PDB file of C-alpha atoms in Angstrom:
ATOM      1  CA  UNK A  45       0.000   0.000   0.000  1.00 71.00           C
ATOM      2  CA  UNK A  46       1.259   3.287  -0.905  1.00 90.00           C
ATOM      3  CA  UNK A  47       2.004   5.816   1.639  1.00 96.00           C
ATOM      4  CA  UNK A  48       0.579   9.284   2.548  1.00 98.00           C
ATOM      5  CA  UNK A  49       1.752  11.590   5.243  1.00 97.00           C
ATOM      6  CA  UNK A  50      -0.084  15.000   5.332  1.00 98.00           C
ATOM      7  CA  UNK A  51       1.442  17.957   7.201  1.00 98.00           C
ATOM      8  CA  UNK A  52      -1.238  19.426   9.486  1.00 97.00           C
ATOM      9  CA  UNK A  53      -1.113  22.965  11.269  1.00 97.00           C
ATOM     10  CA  UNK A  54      -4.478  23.158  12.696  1.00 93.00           C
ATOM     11  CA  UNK A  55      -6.948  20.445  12.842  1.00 90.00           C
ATOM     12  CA  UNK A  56      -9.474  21.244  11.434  1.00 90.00           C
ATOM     13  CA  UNK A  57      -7.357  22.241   8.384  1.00 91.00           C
ATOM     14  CA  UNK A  58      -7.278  18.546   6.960  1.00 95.00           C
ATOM     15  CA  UNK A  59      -7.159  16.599   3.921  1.00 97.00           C
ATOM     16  CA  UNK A  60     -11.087  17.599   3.549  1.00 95.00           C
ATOM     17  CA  UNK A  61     -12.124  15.627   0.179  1.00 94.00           C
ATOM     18  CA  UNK A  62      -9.240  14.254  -0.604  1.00 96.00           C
ATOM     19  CA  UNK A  63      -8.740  12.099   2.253  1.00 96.00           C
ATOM     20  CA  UNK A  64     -11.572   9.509   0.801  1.00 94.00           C
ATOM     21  CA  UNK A  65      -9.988  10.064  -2.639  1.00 95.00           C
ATOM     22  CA  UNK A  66      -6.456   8.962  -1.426  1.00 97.00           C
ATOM     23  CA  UNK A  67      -8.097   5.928   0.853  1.00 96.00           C
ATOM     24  CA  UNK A  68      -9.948   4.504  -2.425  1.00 96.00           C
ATOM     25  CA  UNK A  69      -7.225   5.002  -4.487  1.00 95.00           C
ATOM     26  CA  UNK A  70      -5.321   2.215  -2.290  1.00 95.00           C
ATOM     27  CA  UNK A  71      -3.342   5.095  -0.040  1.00 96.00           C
ATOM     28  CA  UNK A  72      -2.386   4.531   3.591  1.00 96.00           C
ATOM     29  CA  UNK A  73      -3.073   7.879   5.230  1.00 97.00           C
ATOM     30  CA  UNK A  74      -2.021   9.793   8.426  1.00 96.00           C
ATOM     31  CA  UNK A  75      -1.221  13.122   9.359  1.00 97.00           C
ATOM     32  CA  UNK A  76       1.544  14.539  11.253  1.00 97.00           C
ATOM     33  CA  UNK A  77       0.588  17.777  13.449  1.00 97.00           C
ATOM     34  CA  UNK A  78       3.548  20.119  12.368  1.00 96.00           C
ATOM     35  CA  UNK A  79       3.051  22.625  15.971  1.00 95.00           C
ATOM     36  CA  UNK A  80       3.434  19.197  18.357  1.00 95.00           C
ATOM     37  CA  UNK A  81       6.072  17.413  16.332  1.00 93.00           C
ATOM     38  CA  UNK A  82       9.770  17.509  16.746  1.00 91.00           C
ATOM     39  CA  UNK A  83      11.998  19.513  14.115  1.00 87.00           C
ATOM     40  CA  UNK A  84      13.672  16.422  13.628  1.00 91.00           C
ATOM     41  CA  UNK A  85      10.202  14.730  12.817  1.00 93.00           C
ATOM     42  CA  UNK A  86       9.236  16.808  10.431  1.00 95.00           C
ATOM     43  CA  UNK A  87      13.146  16.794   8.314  1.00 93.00           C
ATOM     44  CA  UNK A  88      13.537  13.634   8.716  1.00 92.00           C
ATOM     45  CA  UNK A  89      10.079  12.395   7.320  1.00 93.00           C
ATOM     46  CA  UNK A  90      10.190   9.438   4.932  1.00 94.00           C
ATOM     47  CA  UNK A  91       6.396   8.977   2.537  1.00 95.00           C
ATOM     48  CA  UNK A  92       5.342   7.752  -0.824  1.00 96.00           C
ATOM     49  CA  UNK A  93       3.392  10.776  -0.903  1.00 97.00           C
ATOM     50  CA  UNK A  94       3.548  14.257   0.838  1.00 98.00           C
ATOM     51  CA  UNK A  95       0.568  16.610   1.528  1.00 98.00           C
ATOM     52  CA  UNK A  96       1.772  20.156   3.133  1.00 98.00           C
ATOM     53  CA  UNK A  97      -1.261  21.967   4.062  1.00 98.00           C
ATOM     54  CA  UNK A  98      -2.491  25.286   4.643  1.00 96.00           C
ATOM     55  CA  UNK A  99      -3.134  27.173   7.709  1.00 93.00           C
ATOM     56  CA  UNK A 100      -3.076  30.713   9.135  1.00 91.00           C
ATOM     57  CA  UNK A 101       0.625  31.191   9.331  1.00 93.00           C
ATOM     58  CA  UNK A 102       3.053  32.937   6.718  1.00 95.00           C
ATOM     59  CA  UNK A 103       5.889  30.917   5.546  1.00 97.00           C
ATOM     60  CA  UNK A 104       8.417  33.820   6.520  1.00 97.00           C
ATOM     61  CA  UNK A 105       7.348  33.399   9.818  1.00 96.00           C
ATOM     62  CA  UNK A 106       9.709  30.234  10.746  1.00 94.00           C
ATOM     63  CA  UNK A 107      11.585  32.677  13.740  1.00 94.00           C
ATOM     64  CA  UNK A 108       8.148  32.350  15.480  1.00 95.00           C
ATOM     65  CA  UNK A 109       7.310  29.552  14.438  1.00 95.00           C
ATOM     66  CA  UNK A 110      10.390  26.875  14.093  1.00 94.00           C
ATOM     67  CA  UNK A 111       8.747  23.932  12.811  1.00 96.00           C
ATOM     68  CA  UNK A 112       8.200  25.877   9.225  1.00 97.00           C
ATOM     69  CA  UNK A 113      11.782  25.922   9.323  1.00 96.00           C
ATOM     70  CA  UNK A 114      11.595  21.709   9.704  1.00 96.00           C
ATOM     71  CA  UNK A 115       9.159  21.958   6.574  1.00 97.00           C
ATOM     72  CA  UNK A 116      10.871  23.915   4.701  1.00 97.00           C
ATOM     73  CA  UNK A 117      14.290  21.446   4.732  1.00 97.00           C
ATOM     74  CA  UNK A 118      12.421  18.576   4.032  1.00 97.00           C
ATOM     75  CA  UNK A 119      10.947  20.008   1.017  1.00 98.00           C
ATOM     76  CA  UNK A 120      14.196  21.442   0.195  1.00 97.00           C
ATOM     77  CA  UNK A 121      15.439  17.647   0.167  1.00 96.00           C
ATOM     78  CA  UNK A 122      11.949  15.986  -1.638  1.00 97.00           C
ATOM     79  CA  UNK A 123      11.546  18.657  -4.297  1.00 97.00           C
ATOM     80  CA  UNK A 124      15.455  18.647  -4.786  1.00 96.00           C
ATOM     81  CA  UNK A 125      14.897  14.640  -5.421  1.00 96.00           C
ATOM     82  CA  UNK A 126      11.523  15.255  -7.584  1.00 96.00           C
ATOM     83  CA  UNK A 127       9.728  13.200  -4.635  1.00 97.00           C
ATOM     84  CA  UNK A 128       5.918  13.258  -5.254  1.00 97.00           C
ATOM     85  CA  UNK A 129       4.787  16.878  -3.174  1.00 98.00           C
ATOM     86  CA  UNK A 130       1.469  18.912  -3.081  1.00 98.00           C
ATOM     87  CA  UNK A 131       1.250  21.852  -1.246  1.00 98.00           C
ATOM     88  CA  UNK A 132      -2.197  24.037  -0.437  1.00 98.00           C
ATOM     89  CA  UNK A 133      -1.817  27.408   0.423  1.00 97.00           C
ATOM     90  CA  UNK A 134       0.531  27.230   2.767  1.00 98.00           C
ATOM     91  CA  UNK A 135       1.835  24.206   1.840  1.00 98.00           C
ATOM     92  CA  UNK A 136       2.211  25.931  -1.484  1.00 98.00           C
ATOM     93  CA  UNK A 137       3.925  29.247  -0.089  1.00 98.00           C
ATOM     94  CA  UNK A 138       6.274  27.192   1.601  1.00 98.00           C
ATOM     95  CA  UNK A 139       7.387  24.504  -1.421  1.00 98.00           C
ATOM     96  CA  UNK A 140       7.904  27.876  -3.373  1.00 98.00           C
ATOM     97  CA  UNK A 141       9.854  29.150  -0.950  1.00 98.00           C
ATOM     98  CA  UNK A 142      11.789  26.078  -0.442  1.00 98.00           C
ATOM     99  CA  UNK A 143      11.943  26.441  -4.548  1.00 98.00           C
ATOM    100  CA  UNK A 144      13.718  29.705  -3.951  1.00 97.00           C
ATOM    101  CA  UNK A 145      10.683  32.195  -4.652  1.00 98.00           C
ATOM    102  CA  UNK A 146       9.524  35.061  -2.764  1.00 98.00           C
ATOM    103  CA  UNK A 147       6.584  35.003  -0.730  1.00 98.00           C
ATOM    104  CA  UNK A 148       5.091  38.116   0.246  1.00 96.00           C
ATOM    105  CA  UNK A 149       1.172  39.608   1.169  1.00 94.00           C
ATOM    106  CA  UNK A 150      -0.835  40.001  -1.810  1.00 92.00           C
ATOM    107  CA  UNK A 151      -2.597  42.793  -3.218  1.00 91.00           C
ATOM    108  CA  UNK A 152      -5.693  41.840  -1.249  1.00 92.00           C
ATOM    109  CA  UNK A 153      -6.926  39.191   1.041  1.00 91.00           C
ATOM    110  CA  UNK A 154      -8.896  36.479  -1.132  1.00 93.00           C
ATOM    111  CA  UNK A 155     -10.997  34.884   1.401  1.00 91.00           C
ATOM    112  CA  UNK A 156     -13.996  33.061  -0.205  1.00 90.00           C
ATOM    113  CA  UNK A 157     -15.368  31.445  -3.834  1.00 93.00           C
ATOM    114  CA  UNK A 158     -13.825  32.753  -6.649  1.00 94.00           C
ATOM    115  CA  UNK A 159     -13.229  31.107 -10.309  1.00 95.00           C
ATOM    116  CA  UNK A 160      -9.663  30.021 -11.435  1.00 96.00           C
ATOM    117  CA  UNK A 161      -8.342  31.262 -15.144  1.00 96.00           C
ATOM    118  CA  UNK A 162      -6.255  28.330 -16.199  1.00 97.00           C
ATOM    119  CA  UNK A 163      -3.113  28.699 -18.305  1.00 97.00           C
ATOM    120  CA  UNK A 164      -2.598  26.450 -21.242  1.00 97.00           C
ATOM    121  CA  UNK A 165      -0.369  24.518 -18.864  1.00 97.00           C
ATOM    122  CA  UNK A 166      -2.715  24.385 -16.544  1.00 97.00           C
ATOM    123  CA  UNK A 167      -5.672  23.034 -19.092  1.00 96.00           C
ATOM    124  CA  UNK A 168      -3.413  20.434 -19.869  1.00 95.00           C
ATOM    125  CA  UNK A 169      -3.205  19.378 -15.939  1.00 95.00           C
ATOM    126  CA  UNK A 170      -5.137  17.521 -12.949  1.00 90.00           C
ATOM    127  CA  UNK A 171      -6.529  21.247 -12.665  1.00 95.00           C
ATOM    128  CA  UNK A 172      -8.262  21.380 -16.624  1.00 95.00           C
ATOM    129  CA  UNK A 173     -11.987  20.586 -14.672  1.00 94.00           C
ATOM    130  CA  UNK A 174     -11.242  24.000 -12.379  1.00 94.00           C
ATOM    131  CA  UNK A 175     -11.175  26.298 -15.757  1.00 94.00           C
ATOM    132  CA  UNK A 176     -13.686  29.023 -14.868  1.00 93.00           C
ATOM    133  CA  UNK A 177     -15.074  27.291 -11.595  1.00 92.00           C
ATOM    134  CA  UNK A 178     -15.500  29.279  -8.179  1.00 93.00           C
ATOM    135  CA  UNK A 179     -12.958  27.255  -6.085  1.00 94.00           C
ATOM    136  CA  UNK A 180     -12.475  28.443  -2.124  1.00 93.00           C
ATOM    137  CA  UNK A 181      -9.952  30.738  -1.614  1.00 94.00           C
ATOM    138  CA  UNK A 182      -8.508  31.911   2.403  1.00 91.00           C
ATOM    139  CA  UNK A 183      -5.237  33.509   1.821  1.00 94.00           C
ATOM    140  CA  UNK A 184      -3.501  37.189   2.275  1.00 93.00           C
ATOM    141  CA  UNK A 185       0.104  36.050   1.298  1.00 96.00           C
ATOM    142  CA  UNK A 186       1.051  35.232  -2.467  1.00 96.00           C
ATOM    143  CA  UNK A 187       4.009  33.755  -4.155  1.00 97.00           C
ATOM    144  CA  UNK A 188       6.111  34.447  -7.059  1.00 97.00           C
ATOM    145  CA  UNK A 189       6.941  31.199  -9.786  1.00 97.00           C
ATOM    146  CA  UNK A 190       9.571  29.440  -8.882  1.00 97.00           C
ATOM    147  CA  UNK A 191      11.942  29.386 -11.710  1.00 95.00           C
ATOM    148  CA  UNK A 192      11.687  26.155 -13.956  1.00 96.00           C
ATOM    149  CA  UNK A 193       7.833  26.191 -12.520  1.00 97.00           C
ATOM    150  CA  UNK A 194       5.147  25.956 -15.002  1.00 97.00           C
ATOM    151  CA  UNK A 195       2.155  28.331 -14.063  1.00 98.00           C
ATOM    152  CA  UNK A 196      -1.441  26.622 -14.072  1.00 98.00           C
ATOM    153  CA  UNK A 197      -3.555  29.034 -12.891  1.00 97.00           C
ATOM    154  CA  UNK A 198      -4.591  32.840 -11.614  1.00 96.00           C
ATOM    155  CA  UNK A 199      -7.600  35.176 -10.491  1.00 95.00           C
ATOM    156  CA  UNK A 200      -7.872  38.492 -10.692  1.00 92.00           C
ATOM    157  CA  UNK A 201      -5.987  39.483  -7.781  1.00 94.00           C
ATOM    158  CA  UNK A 202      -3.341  36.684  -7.256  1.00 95.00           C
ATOM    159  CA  UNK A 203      -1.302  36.014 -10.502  1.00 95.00           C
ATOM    160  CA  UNK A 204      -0.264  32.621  -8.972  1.00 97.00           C
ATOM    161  CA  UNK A 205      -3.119  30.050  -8.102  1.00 97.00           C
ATOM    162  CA  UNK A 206      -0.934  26.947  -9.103  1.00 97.00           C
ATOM    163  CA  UNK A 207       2.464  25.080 -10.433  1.00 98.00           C
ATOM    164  CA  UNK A 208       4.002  22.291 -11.579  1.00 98.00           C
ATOM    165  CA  UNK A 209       7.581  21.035 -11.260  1.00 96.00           C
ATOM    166  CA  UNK A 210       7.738  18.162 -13.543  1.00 94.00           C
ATOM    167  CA  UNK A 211       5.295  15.447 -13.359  1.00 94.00           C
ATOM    168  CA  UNK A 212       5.360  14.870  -9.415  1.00 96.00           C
ATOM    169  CA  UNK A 213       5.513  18.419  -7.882  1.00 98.00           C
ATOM    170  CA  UNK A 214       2.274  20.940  -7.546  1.00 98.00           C
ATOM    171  CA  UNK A 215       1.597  24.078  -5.464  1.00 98.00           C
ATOM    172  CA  UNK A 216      -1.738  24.894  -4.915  1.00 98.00           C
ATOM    173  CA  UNK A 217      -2.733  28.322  -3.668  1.00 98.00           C
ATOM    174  CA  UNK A 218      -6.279  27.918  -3.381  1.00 97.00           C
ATOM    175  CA  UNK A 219      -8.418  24.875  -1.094  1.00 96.00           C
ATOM    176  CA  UNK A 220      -9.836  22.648  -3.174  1.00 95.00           C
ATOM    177  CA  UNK A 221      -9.685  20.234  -0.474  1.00 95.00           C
ATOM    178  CA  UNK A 222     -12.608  21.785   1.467  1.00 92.00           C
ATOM    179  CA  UNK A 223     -15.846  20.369   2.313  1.00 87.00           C
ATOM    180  CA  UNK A 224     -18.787  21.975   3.114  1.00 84.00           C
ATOM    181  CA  UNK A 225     -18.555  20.385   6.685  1.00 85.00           C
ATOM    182  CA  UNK A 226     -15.106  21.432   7.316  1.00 84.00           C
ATOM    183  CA  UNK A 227     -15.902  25.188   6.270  1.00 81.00           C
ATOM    184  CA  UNK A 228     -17.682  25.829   9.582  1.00 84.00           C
ATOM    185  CA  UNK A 229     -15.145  24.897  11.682  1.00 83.00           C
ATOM    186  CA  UNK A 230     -13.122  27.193   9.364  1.00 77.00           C
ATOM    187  CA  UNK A 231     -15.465  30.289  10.182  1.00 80.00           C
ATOM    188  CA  UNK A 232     -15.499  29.725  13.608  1.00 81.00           C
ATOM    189  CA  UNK A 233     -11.182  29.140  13.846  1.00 81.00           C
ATOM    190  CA  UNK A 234     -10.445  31.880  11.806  1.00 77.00           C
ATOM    191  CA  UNK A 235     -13.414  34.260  12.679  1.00 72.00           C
ATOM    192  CA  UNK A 236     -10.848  37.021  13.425  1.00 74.00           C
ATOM    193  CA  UNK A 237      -9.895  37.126   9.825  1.00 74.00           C
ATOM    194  CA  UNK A 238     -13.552  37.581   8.826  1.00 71.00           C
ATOM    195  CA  UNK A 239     -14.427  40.676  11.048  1.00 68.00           C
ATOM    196  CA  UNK A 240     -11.129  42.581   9.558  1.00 59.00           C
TER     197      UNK A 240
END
């Protein structure tokens, strides 16, 4: 059975609908909870398949936060060895960043459902059934491409929705991992962000 480890920074923030997917599609899942685990946990991590997920920290913010600097070696070292990686949102910030791109704030906050314009890379990739659709969006910080990186998709206000390093790698900036369940635990953990 293949193996899938998912990096998790809040709980709630999970594999959503693509923890069923991964199950049926013969994966062994777990998660590792990236604020309770060990630096060395996290660098040292050995998977088939790597999830990095999103949460409400920045991937600059690794002096606060030292286990982002665990994440970001160990994608230094998988994306480095083309070792099958998907990021979401933060996931994504930080595989860029571990790609050597900048990751700043945005123009603007995107925080709810708003459609993806694909790139002709991106209609030619697992994302050519997003072309056009309102996907869910809760992010403030962007990146830039990483170089070598093929762009898949935008919206209006963030010029980088998604990449592709080869055949194994993606960045996702957007959630499309969400379920309708999971959203309300989202409103009430992040209800801060939704009063600003």
């Amino acid at each position: 059975m293949p193996d899938c480890i998912a990096i998790r920074h809040l709980a709630f923030e999970d594999l959503g609908y693509f923890d069923d997917v991964l199950r049926d599609a013969g994966f062994g899942v777990r998660y590792l909870d990236a604020p309770a685990a060990s630096g060395g946990d996290i660098e040292n991590l050995e998977t088939g398949l790597l999830i990095v997920l999103g949460g409400p920290l920045g991937a600059n913010d690794e002096n606060d936060y030292p286990f982002l600097a665990a994440e970001l070696r160990l994608l230094e070292r998988r994306l480095e060895h083309n070792r099958p990686t998907l990021g979401i949102c933060l996931g994504a910030q930080l595989m860029a960043r571990a790609l050597g791109a900048r990751v700043a704030p945005g123009v603007c906050s995107e925080i709810g459902w708003l459609p993806l314009r694909l790139t002709p890379a991106g209609g030619a990739s697992p994302l050519k059934h997003f072309d056009g659709v309102p996907v869910f969006h809760w992010h403030s910080d962007a990146f830039d491409l990483p170089e070598h990186a093929l762009p898949l998709a935008s919206t209006a206000d963030c010029p980088h929705q998604g990449f592709a390093l080869g055949p194994n790698i993606l960045g996702l900036q957007f959630h499309p991992e969400v379920t309708a369940r999971g959203l309300e635990s989202w409103y009430v953990g992040h209800y801060r962000a939704l009063s600003d």
